[in-house]
mmCIF file of C-alpha atoms in Angstrom:
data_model
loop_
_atom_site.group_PDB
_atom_site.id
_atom_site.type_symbol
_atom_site.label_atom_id
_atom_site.label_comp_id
_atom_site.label_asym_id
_atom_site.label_seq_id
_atom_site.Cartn_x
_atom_site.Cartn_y
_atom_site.Cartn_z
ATOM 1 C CA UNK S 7 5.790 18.534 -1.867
ATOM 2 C CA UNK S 8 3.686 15.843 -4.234
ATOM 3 C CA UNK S 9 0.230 15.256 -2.310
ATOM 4 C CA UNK S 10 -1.956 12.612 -3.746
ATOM 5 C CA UNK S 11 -5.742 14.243 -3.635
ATOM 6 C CA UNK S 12 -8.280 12.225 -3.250
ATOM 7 C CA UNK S 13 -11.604 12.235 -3.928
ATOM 8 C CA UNK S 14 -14.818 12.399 -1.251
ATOM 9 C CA UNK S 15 -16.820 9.498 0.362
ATOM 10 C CA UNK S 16 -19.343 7.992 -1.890
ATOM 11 C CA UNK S 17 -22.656 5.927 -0.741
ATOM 12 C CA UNK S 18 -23.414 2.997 -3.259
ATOM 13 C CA UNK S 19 -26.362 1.121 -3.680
ATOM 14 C CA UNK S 20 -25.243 -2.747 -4.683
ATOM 15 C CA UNK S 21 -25.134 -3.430 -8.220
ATOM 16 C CA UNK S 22 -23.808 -0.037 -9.442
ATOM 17 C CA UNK S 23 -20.328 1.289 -9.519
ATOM 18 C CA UNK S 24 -18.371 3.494 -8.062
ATOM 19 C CA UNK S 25 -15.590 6.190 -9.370
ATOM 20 C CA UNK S 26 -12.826 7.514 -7.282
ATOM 21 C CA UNK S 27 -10.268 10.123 -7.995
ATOM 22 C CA UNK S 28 -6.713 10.739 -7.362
ATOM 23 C CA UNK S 29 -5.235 14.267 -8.415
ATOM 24 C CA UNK S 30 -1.295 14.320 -7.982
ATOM 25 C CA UNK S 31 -1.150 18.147 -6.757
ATOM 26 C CA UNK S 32 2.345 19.395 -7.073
ATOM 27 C CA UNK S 33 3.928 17.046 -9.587
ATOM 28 C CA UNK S 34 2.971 15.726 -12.933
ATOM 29 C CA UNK S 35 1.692 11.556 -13.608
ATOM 30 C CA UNK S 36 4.913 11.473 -15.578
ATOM 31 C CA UNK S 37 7.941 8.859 -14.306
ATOM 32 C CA UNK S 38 5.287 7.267 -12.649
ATOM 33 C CA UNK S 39 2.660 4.453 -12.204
ATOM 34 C CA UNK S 40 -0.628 4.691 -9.901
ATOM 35 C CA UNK S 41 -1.798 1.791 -8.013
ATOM 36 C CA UNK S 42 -5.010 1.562 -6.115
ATOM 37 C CA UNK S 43 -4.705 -0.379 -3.030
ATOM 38 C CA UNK S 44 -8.063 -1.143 -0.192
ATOM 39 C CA UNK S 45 -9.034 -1.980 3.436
ATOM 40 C CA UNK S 46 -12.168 -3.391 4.122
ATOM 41 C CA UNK S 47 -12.927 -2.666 8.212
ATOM 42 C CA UNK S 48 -10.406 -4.569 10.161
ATOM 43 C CA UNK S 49 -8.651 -5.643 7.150
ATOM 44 C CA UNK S 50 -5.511 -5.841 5.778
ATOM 45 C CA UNK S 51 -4.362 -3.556 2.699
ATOM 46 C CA UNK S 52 -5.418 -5.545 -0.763
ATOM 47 C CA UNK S 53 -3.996 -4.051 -4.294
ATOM 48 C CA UNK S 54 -6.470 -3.614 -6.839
ATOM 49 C CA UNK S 55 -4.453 -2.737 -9.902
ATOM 50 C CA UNK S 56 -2.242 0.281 -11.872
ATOM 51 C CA UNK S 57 -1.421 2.212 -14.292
ATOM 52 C CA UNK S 58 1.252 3.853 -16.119
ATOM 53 C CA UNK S 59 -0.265 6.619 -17.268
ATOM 54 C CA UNK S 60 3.580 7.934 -19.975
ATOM 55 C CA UNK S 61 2.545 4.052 -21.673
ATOM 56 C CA UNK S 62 -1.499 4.190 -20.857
ATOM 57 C CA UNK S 63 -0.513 0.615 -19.750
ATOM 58 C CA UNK S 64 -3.000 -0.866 -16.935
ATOM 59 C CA UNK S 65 -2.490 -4.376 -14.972
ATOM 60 C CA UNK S 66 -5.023 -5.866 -12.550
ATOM 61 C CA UNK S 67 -4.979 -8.138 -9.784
ATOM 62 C CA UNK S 68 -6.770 -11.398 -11.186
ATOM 63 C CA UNK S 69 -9.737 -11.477 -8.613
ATOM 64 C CA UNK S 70 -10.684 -7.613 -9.985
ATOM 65 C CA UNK S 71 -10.289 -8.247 -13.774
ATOM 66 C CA UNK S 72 -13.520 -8.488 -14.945
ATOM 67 C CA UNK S 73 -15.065 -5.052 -12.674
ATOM 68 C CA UNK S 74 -12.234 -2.574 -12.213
ATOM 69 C CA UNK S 75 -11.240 0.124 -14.497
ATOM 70 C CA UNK S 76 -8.088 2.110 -13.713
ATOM 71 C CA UNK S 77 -7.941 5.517 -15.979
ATOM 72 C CA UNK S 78 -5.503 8.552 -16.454
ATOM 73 C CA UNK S 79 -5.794 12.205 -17.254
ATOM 74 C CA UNK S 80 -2.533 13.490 -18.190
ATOM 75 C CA UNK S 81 -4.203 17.085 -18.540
ATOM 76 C CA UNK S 82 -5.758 17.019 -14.842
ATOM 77 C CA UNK S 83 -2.946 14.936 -13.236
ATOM 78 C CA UNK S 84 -5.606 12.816 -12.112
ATOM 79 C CA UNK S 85 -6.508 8.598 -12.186
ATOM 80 C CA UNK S 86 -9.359 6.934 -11.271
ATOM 81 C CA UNK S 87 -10.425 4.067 -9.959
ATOM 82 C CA UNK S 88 -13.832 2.556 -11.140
ATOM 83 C CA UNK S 89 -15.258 -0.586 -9.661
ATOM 84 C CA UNK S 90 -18.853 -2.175 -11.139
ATOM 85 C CA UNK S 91 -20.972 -4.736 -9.862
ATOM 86 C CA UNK S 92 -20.322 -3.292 -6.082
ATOM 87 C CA UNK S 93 -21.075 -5.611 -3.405
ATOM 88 C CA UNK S 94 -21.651 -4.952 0.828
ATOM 89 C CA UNK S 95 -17.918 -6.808 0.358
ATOM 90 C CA UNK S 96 -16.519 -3.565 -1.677
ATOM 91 C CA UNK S 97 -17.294 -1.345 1.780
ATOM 92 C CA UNK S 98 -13.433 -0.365 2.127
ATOM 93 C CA UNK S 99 -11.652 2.577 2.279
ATOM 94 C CA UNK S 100 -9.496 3.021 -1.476
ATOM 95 C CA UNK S 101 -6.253 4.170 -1.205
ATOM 96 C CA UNK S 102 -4.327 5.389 -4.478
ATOM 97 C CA UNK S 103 -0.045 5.487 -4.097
ATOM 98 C CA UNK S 104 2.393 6.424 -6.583
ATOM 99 C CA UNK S 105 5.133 4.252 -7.239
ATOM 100 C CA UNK S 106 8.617 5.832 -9.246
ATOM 101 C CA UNK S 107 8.671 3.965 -12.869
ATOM 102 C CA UNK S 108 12.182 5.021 -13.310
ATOM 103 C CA UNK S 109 13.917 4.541 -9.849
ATOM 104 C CA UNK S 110 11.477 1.453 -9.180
ATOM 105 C CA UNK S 111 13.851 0.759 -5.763
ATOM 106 C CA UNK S 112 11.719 3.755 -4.199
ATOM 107 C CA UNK S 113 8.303 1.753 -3.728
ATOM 108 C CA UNK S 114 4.768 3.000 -2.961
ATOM 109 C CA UNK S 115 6.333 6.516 -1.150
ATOM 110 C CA UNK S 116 3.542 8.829 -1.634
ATOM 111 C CA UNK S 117 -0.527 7.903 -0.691
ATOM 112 C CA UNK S 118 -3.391 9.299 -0.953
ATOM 113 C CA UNK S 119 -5.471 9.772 2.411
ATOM 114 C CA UNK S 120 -8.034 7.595 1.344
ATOM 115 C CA UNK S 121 -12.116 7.513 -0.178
ATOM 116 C CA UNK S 122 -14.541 5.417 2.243
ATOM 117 C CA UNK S 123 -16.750 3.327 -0.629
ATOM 118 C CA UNK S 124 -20.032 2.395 1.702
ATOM 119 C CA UNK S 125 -22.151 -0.350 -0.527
ATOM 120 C CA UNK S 126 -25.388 -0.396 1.467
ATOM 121 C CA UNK S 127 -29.239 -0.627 0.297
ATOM 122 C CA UNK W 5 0.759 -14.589 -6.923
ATOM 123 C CA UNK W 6 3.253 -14.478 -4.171
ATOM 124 C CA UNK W 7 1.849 -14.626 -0.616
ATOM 125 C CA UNK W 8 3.599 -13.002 2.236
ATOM 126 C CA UNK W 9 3.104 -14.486 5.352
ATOM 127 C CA UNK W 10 3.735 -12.258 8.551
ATOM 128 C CA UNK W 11 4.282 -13.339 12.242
ATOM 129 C CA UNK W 12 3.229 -12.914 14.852
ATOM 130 C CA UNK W 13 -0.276 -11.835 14.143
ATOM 131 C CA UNK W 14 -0.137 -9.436 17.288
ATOM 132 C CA UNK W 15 3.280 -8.449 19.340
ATOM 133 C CA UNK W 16 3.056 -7.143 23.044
ATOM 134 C CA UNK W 17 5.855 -5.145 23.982
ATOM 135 C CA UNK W 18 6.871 -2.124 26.431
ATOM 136 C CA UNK W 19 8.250 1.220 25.571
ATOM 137 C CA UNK W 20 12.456 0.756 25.066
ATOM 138 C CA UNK W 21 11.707 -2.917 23.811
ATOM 139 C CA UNK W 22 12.903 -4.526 20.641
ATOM 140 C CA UNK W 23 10.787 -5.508 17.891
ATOM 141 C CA UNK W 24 11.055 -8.680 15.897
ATOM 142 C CA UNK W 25 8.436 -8.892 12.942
ATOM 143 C CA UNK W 26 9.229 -11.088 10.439
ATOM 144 C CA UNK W 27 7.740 -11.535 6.625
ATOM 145 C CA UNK W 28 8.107 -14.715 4.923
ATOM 146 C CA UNK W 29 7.366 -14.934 1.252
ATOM 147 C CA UNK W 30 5.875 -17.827 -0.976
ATOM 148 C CA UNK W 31 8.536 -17.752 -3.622
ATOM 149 C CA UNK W 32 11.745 -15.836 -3.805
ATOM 150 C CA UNK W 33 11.284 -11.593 -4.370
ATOM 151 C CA UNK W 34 12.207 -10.495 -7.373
ATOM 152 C CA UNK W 35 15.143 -8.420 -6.542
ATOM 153 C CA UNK W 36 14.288 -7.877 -2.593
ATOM 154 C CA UNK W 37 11.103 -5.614 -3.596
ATOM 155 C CA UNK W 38 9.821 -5.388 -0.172
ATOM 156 C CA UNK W 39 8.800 -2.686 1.461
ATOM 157 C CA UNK W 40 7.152 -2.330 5.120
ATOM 158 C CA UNK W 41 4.446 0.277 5.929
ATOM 159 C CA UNK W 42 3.585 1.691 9.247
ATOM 160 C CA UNK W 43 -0.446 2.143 9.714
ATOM 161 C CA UNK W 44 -2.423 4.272 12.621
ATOM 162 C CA UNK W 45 -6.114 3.843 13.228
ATOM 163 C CA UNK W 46 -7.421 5.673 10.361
ATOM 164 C CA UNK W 47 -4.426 6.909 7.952
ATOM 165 C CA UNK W 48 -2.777 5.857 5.203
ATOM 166 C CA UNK W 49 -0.160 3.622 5.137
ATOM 167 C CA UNK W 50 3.672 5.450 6.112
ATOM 168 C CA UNK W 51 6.555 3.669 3.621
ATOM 169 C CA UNK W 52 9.401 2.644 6.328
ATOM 170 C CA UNK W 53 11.617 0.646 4.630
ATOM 171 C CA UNK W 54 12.211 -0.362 1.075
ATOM 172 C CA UNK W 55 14.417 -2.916 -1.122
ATOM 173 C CA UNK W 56 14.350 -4.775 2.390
ATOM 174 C CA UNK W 57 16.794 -2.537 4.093
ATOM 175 C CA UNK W 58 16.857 0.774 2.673
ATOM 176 C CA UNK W 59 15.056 3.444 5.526
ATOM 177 C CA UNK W 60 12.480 5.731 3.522
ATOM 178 C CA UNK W 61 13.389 9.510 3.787
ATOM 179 C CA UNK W 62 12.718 10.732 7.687
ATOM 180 C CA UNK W 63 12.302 7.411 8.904
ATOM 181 C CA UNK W 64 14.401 7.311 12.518
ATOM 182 C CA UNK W 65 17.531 4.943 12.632
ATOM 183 C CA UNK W 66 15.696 2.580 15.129
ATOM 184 C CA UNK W 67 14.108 1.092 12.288
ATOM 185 C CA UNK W 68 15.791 -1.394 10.598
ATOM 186 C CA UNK W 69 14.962 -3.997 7.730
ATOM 187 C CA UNK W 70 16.984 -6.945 6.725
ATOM 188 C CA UNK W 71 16.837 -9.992 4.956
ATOM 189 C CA UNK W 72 16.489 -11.772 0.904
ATOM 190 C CA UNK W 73 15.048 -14.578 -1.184
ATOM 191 C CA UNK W 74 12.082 -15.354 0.909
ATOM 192 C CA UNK W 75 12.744 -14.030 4.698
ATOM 193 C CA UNK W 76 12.604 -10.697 5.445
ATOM 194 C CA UNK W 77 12.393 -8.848 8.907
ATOM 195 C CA UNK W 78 11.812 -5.476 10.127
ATOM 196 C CA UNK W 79 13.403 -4.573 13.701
ATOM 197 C CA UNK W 80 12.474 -1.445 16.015
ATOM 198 C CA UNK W 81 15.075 -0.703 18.699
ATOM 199 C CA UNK W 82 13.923 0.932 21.583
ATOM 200 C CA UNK W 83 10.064 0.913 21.115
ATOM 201 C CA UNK W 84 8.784 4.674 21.359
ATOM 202 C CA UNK W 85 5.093 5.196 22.491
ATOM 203 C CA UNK W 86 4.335 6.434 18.467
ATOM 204 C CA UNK W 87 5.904 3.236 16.983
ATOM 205 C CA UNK W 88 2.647 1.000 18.687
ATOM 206 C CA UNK W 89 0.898 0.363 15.603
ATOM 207 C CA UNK W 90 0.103 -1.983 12.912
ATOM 208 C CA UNK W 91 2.586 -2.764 10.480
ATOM 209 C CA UNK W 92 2.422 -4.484 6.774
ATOM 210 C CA UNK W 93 5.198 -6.080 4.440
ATOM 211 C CA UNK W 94 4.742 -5.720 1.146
ATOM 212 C CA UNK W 95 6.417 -7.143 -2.135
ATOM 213 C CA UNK W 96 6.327 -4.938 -5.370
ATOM 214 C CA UNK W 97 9.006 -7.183 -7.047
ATOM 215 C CA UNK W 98 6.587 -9.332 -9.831
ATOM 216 C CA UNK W 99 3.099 -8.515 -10.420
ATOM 217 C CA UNK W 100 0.456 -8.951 -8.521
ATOM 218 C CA UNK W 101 1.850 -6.613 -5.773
ATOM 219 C CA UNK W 102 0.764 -8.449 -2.512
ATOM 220 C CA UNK W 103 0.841 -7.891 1.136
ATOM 221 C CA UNK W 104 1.245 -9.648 4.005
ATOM 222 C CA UNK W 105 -1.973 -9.758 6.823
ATOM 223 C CA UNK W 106 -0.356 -7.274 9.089
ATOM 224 C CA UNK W 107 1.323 -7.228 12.999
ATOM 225 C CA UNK W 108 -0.107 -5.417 15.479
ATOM 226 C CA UNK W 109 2.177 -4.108 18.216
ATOM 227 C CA UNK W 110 0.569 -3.433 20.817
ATOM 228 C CA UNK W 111 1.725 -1.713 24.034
ATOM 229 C CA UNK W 112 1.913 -4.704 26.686
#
């Protein structure tokens, strides 16, 4: 059974950035691409961007571009998110979900449980 | 960027109610990419349905999507007391990914 692992809480002062994990225990990055997807408190779910880690091809949602980093380590079986220039608006919890490159039908079937990202002074 | 549109914002039902929830899309889906997620007070979203119709693997057969182009819907027959909860659509057809602003149903 693939289990997306991720990483602990983090405290963040504003200004500096963040960097969250995502281990895929169980299964390999291959055949797939990684997509990191938040929820500020009482929010809806927001997608941040993904990878395909086979290609180390990355696309990001426009209003992230300039501050988000999505990375891949084939040897760990692990991406990360990293986010710069955080903000009291980045408090969210970050979700990371796996999405089938070759049987794209499937959709976002495996998450993560979730990192709370608390941006506070 | 397509936006998905979801209504109603908040649905009040009882237990062995149906469930309407409906999904409406900005611009047509590229090839009926939409999923809809299930979401308890502090979990991860739960993939229901995907390619608008298709149940996800374990998913009971009260739960039903349907629709194309730009109007999509997700049914529940016969509400059970674990199906209250908030639920997202979701388009993966075209990049960005987006996602509609939720439905809450809520036990009336």
């Amino acid at each position: 059974q693939v289990q997306m692992e991720q990483s602990g809480a983090e405290v963040e002062r504003p200004g500096s950035s963040v960097k969250v994990s995502c281990k895929a225990s169980g299964g390999s990055l291959t055949s797939y691409s990684f997509n990191w997807v938040r929820q500020a408190p009482g929010q809806g779910l927001e997608w941040l961007g993904r990878i395909i880690p086979v290609f180390d091809t990355r696309q990001y949602a426009q209003k992230f571009q300039d501050r988000v980093t999505i990375t891949a380590d084939k040897f760990t079986d692990t991406v990360y998110l990293e986010l710069s220039s955080l903000t009291s608006d980045d408090t969210a919890v970050y979700f990371c979900a796996r999405h089938n490159t070759v049987t794209t039908i499937l959709g976002f079937d495996v998450w993560g449980r979730g990192t709370q990202v608390t941006v506070s002074s | 960027e397509i936006v998905l549109t979801q209504s109603p914002g908040t649905l009040s039902l009882s237990p062995g109610e149906r469930a309407t929830l409906s999904c409406r899309a900005s611009q047509s889906v590229s090839d009926n990419y939409v999923a809809w997620f299930q979401q308890t007070l502090g979990r991860a979203p739960r993939l229901l349905i995907y390619r608008a119709s298709i149940r996800a693997t374990g998913v009971p057969d009260r739960f039903s999507g349907s629709g194309s182009g730009t109007d999509f819907t997700l049914t529940i027959y016969s509400l059970e007391p674990e199906d209250f909860a908030v639920y997202y659509c979701q388009q993966y057809g075209s990049i960005p990914y987006t996602f509609g602003q939720g439905t809450k149903l809520e036990i009336k």
